[in-house]
GROMACS .gro file of C-alpha atoms in nm:
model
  245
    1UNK     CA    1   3.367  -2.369   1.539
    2UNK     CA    2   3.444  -2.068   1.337
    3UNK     CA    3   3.782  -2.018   1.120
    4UNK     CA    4   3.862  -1.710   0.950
    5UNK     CA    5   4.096  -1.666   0.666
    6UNK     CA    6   4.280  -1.357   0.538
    7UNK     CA    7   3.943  -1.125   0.523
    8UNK     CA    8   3.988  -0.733   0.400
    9UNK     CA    9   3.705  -0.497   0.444
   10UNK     CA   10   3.668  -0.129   0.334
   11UNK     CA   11   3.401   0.112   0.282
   12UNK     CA   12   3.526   0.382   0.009
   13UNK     CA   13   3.893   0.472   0.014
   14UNK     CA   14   3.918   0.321   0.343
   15UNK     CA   15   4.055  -0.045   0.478
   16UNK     CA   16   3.879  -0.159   0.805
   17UNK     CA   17   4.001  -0.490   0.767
   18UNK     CA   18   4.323  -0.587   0.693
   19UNK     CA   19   4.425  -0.976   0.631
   20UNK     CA   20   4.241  -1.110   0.957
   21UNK     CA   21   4.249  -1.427   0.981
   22UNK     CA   22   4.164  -1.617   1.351
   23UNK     CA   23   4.020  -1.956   1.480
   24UNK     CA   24   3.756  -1.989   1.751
   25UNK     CA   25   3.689  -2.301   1.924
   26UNK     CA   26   3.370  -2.476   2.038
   27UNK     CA   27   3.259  -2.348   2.359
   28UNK     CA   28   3.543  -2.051   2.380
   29UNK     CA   29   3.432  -1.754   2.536
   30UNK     CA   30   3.616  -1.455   2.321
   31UNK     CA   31   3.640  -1.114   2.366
   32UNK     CA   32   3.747  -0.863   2.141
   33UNK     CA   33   3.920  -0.538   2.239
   34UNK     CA   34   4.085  -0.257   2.060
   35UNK     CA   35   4.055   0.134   2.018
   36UNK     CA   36   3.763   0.304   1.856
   37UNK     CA   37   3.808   0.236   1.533
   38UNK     CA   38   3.990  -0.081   1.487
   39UNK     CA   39   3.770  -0.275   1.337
   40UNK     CA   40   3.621  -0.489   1.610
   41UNK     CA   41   3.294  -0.407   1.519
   42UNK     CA   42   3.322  -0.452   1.158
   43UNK     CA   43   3.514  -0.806   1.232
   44UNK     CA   44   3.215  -0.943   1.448
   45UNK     CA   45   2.963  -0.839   1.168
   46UNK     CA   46   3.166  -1.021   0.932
   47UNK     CA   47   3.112  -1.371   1.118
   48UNK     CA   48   2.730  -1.363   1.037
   49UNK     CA   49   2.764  -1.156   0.698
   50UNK     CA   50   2.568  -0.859   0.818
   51UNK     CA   51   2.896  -0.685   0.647
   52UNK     CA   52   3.060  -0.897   0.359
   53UNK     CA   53   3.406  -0.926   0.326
   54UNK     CA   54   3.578  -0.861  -0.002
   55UNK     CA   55   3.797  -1.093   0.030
   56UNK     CA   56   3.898  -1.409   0.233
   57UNK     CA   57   3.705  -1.702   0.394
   58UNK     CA   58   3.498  -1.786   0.681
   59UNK     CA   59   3.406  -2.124   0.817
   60UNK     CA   60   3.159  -2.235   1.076
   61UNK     CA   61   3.109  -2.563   1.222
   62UNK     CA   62   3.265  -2.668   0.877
   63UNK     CA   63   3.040  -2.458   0.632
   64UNK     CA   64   3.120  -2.183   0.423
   65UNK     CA   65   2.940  -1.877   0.476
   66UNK     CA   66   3.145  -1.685   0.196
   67UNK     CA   67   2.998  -1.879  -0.049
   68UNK     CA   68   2.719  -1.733  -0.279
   69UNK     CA   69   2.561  -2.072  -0.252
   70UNK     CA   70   2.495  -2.040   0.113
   71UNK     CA   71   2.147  -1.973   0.262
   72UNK     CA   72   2.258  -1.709   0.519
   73UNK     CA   73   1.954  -1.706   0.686
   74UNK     CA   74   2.014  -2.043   0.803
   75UNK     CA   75   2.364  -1.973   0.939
   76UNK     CA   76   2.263  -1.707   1.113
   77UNK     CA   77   1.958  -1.902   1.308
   78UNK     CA   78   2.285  -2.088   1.456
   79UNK     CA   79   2.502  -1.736   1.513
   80UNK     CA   80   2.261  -1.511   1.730
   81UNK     CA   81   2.340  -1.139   1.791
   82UNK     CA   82   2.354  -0.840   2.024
   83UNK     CA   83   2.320  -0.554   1.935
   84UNK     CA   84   2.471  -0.201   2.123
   85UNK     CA   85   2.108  -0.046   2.017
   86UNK     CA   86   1.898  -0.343   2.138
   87UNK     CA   87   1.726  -0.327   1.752
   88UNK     CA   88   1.358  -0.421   1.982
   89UNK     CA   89   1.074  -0.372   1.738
   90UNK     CA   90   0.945  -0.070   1.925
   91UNK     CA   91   0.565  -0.119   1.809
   92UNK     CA   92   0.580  -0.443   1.994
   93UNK     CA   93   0.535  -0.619   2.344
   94UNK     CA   94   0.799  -0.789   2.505
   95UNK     CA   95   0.708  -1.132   2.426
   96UNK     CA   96   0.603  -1.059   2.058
   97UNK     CA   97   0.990  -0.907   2.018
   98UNK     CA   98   1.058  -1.281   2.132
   99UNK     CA   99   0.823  -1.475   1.939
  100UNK     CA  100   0.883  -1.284   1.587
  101UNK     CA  101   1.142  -1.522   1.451
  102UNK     CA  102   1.001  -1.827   1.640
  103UNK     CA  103   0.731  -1.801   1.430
  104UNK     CA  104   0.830  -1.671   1.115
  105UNK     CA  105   1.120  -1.845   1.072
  106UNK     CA  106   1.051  -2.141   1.234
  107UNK     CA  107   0.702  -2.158   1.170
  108UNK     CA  108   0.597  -2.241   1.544
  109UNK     CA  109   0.236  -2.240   1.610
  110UNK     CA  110   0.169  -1.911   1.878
  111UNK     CA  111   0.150  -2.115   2.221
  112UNK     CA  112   0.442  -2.320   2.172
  113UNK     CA  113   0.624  -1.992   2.082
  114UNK     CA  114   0.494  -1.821   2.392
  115UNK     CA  115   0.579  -2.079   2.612
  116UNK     CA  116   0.926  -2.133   2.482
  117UNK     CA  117   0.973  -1.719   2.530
  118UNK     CA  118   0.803  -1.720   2.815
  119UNK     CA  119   1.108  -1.991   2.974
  120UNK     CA  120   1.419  -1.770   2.833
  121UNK     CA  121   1.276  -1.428   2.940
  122UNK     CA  122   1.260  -1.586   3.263
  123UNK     CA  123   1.617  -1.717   3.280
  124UNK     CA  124   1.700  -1.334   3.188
  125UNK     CA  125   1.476  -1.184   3.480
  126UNK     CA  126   1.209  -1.075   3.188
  127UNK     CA  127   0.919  -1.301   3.204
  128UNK     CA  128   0.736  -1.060   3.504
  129UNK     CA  129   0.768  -0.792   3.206
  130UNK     CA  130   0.637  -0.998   2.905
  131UNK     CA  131   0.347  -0.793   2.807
  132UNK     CA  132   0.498  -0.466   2.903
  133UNK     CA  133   0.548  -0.262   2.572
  134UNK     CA  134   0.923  -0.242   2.525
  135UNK     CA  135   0.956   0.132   2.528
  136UNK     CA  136   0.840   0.125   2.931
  137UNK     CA  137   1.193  -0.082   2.990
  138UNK     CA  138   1.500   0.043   3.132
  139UNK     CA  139   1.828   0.027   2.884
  140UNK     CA  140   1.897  -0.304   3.120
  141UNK     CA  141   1.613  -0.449   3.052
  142UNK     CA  142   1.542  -0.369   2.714
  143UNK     CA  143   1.940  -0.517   2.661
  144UNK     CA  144   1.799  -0.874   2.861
  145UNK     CA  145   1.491  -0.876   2.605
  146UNK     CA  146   1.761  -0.838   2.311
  147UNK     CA  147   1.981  -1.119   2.487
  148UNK     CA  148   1.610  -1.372   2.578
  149UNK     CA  149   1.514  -1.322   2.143
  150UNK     CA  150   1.911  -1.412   2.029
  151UNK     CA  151   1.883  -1.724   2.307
  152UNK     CA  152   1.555  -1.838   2.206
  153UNK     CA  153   1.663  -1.963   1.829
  154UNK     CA  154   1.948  -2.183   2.033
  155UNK     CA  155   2.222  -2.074   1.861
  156UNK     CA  156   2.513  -2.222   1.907
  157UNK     CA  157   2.723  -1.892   1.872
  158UNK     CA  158   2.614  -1.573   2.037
  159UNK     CA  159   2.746  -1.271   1.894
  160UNK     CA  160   2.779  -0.946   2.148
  161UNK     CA  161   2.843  -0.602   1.984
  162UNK     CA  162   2.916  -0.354   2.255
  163UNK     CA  163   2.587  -0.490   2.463
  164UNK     CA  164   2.661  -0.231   2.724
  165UNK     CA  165   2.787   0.077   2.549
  166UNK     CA  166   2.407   0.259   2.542
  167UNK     CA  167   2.361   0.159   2.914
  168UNK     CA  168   2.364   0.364   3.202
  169UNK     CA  169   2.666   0.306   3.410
  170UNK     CA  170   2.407   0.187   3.693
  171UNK     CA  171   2.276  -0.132   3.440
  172UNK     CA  172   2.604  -0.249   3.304
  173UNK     CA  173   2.648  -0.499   3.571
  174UNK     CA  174   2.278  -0.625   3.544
  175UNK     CA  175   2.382  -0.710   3.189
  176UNK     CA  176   2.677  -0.843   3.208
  177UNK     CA  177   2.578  -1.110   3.480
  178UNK     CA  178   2.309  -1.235   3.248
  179UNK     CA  179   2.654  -1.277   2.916
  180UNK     CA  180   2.842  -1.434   3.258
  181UNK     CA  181   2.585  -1.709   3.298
  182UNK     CA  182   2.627  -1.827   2.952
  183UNK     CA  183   2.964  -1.877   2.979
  184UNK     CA  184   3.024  -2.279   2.909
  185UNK     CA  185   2.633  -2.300   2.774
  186UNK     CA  186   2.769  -2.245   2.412
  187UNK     CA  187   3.059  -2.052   2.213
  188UNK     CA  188   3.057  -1.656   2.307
  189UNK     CA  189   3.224  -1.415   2.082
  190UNK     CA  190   3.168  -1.018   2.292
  191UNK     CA  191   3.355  -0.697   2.088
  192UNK     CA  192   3.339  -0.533   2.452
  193UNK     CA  193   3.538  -0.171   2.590
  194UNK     CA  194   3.468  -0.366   2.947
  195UNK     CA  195   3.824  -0.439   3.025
  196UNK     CA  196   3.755  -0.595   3.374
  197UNK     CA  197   3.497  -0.835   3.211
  198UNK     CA  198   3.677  -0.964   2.889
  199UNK     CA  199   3.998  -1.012   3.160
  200UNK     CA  200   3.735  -1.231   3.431
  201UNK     CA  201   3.487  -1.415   3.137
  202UNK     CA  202   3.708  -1.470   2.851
  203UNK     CA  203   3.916  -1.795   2.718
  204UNK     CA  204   4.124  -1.540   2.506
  205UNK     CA  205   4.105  -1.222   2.399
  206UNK     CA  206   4.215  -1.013   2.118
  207UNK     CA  207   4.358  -0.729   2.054
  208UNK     CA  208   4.277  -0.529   1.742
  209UNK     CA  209   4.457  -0.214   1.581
  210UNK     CA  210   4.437  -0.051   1.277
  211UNK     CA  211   4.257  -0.296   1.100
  212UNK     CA  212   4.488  -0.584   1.231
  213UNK     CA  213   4.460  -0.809   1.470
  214UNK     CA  214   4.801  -0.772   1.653
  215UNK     CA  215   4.774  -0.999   1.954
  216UNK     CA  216   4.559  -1.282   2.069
  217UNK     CA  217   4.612  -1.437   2.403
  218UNK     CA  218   4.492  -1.582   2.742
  219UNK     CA  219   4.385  -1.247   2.991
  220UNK     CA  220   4.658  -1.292   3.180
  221UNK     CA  221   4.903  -1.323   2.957
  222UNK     CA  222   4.806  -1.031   2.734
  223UNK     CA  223   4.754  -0.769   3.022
  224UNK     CA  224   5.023  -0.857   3.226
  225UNK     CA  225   5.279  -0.972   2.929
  226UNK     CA  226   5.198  -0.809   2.570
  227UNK     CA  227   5.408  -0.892   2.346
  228UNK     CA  228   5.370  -0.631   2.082
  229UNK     CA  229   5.410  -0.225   2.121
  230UNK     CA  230   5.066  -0.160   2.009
  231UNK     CA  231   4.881  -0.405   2.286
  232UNK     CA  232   5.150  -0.252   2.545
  233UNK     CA  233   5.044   0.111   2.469
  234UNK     CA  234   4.677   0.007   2.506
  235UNK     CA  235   4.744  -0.171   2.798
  236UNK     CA  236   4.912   0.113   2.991
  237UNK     CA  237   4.617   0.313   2.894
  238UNK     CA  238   4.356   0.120   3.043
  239UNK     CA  239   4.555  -0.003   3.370
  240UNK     CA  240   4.394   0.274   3.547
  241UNK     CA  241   4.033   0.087   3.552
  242UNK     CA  242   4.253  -0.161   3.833
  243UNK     CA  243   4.198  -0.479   3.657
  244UNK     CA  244   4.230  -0.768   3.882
  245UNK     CA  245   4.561  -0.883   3.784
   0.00000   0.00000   0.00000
């Protein structure tokens, strides 16, 4: 679904990215883990070109999205995103967050639009809030919203930056059942500091540091067997969060 190929990023003097090349496959749930600072963030922006590489490739579903030639507006109708801030148009409803793109980018007359948002804020536990004006929501549900708009272009790549890092401890879980459920629905890339979620939802996982990516690997096999001094270090840092191993 998406290959990537020897990509470098930096902003000024410094190097975020640093020769990252990876494959993920059709319907792969991956999660991408790392210290502050890594580059896990910058790495999932890369995938839809909201940062540009400098240099290197990226492929999806057999397309190159490097290219100048591309229409990137098109790839990313197929790659939706979450963002850690939500990014909810604060001057609008619920359902008009939704319907934005429907309309404007697809050019889908106003009913059909409402109806289709009105079916994906309900399989988020949204549609009782549709005409509630976005800054009345909880963190949670303002987070579900985000998650209902990426969902209703049918992408077949969701994108999840840190979706729970502005929650309140008390709403991580409410969000992170909703990113469960699509598990198997389409392919799931999630740059997450959940460690017990990336170890129960994810296919692989990866392990960034420094700019690198130093390990990739089933759950199991990278929290219970790292194989290189970097992911063991993180891992004996995080074993106190009692990961079901």
């Amino acid at each position: 679904m998406i290959k990537v190929r020897n990509l470098f990023k930096s902003y000024g003097n410094v190097q975020i990215l640093k020769d990252v090349s990876l494959d993920i496959y059709d319907g792969e749930v991956v999660s991408i883990i790392g210290k502050s600072g890594s580059g896990k963030t910058t790495l999932l922006r890369c995938l839809n070109l909201l940062v540009e590489p400098e240099t290197g490739f990226i492929l999806f579903d057999g397309v190159e999205i490097t290219s100048p030639k591309i229409n990137i507006n098109d790839i990313r109708a197929k790659m939706g995103m979450v963002f850690q801030s939500f990014n909810l148009f604060n001057n609008l409803n619920v359902i008009d967050n939704c319907t934005l793109a429907l309309k404007n980018v697809l050019k889908m007359d106003n009913q059909k639009a409402n109806e289709k948002a009105l079916l994906y804020l309900d399989k988020v536990g949204m549609k009782d809030f549709a005409y509630k004006n976005v800054n009345t929501l909880s963190g949670g549900q303002q987070q579900r919203v985000a998650i209902a708009r990426a969902l209703l272009m049918e992408p077949k790549v969701m994108l999840f930056d840190e979706p729970t890092s502005a929650l309140d401890p008390l709403l991580v879980d409410e969000v992170l059942s909703i990113i469960k459920g699509l598990k198997g629905e389409m392919t799931l890339v999630i740059v997450t500091h959940e460690m017990r979620f990336a170890y129960e939802i994810s296919d692989r996982i990866i392990f960034m540091d420094n700019g690198f990516i130093k390990e990739i690997n089933t759950p199991k096999e990278l929290f219970t067997n790292p194989k290189e001094p970097e992911t063991k270090e993180f891992i004996e840092i995080i074993k106190s969060q009692a990961l079901p191993l």
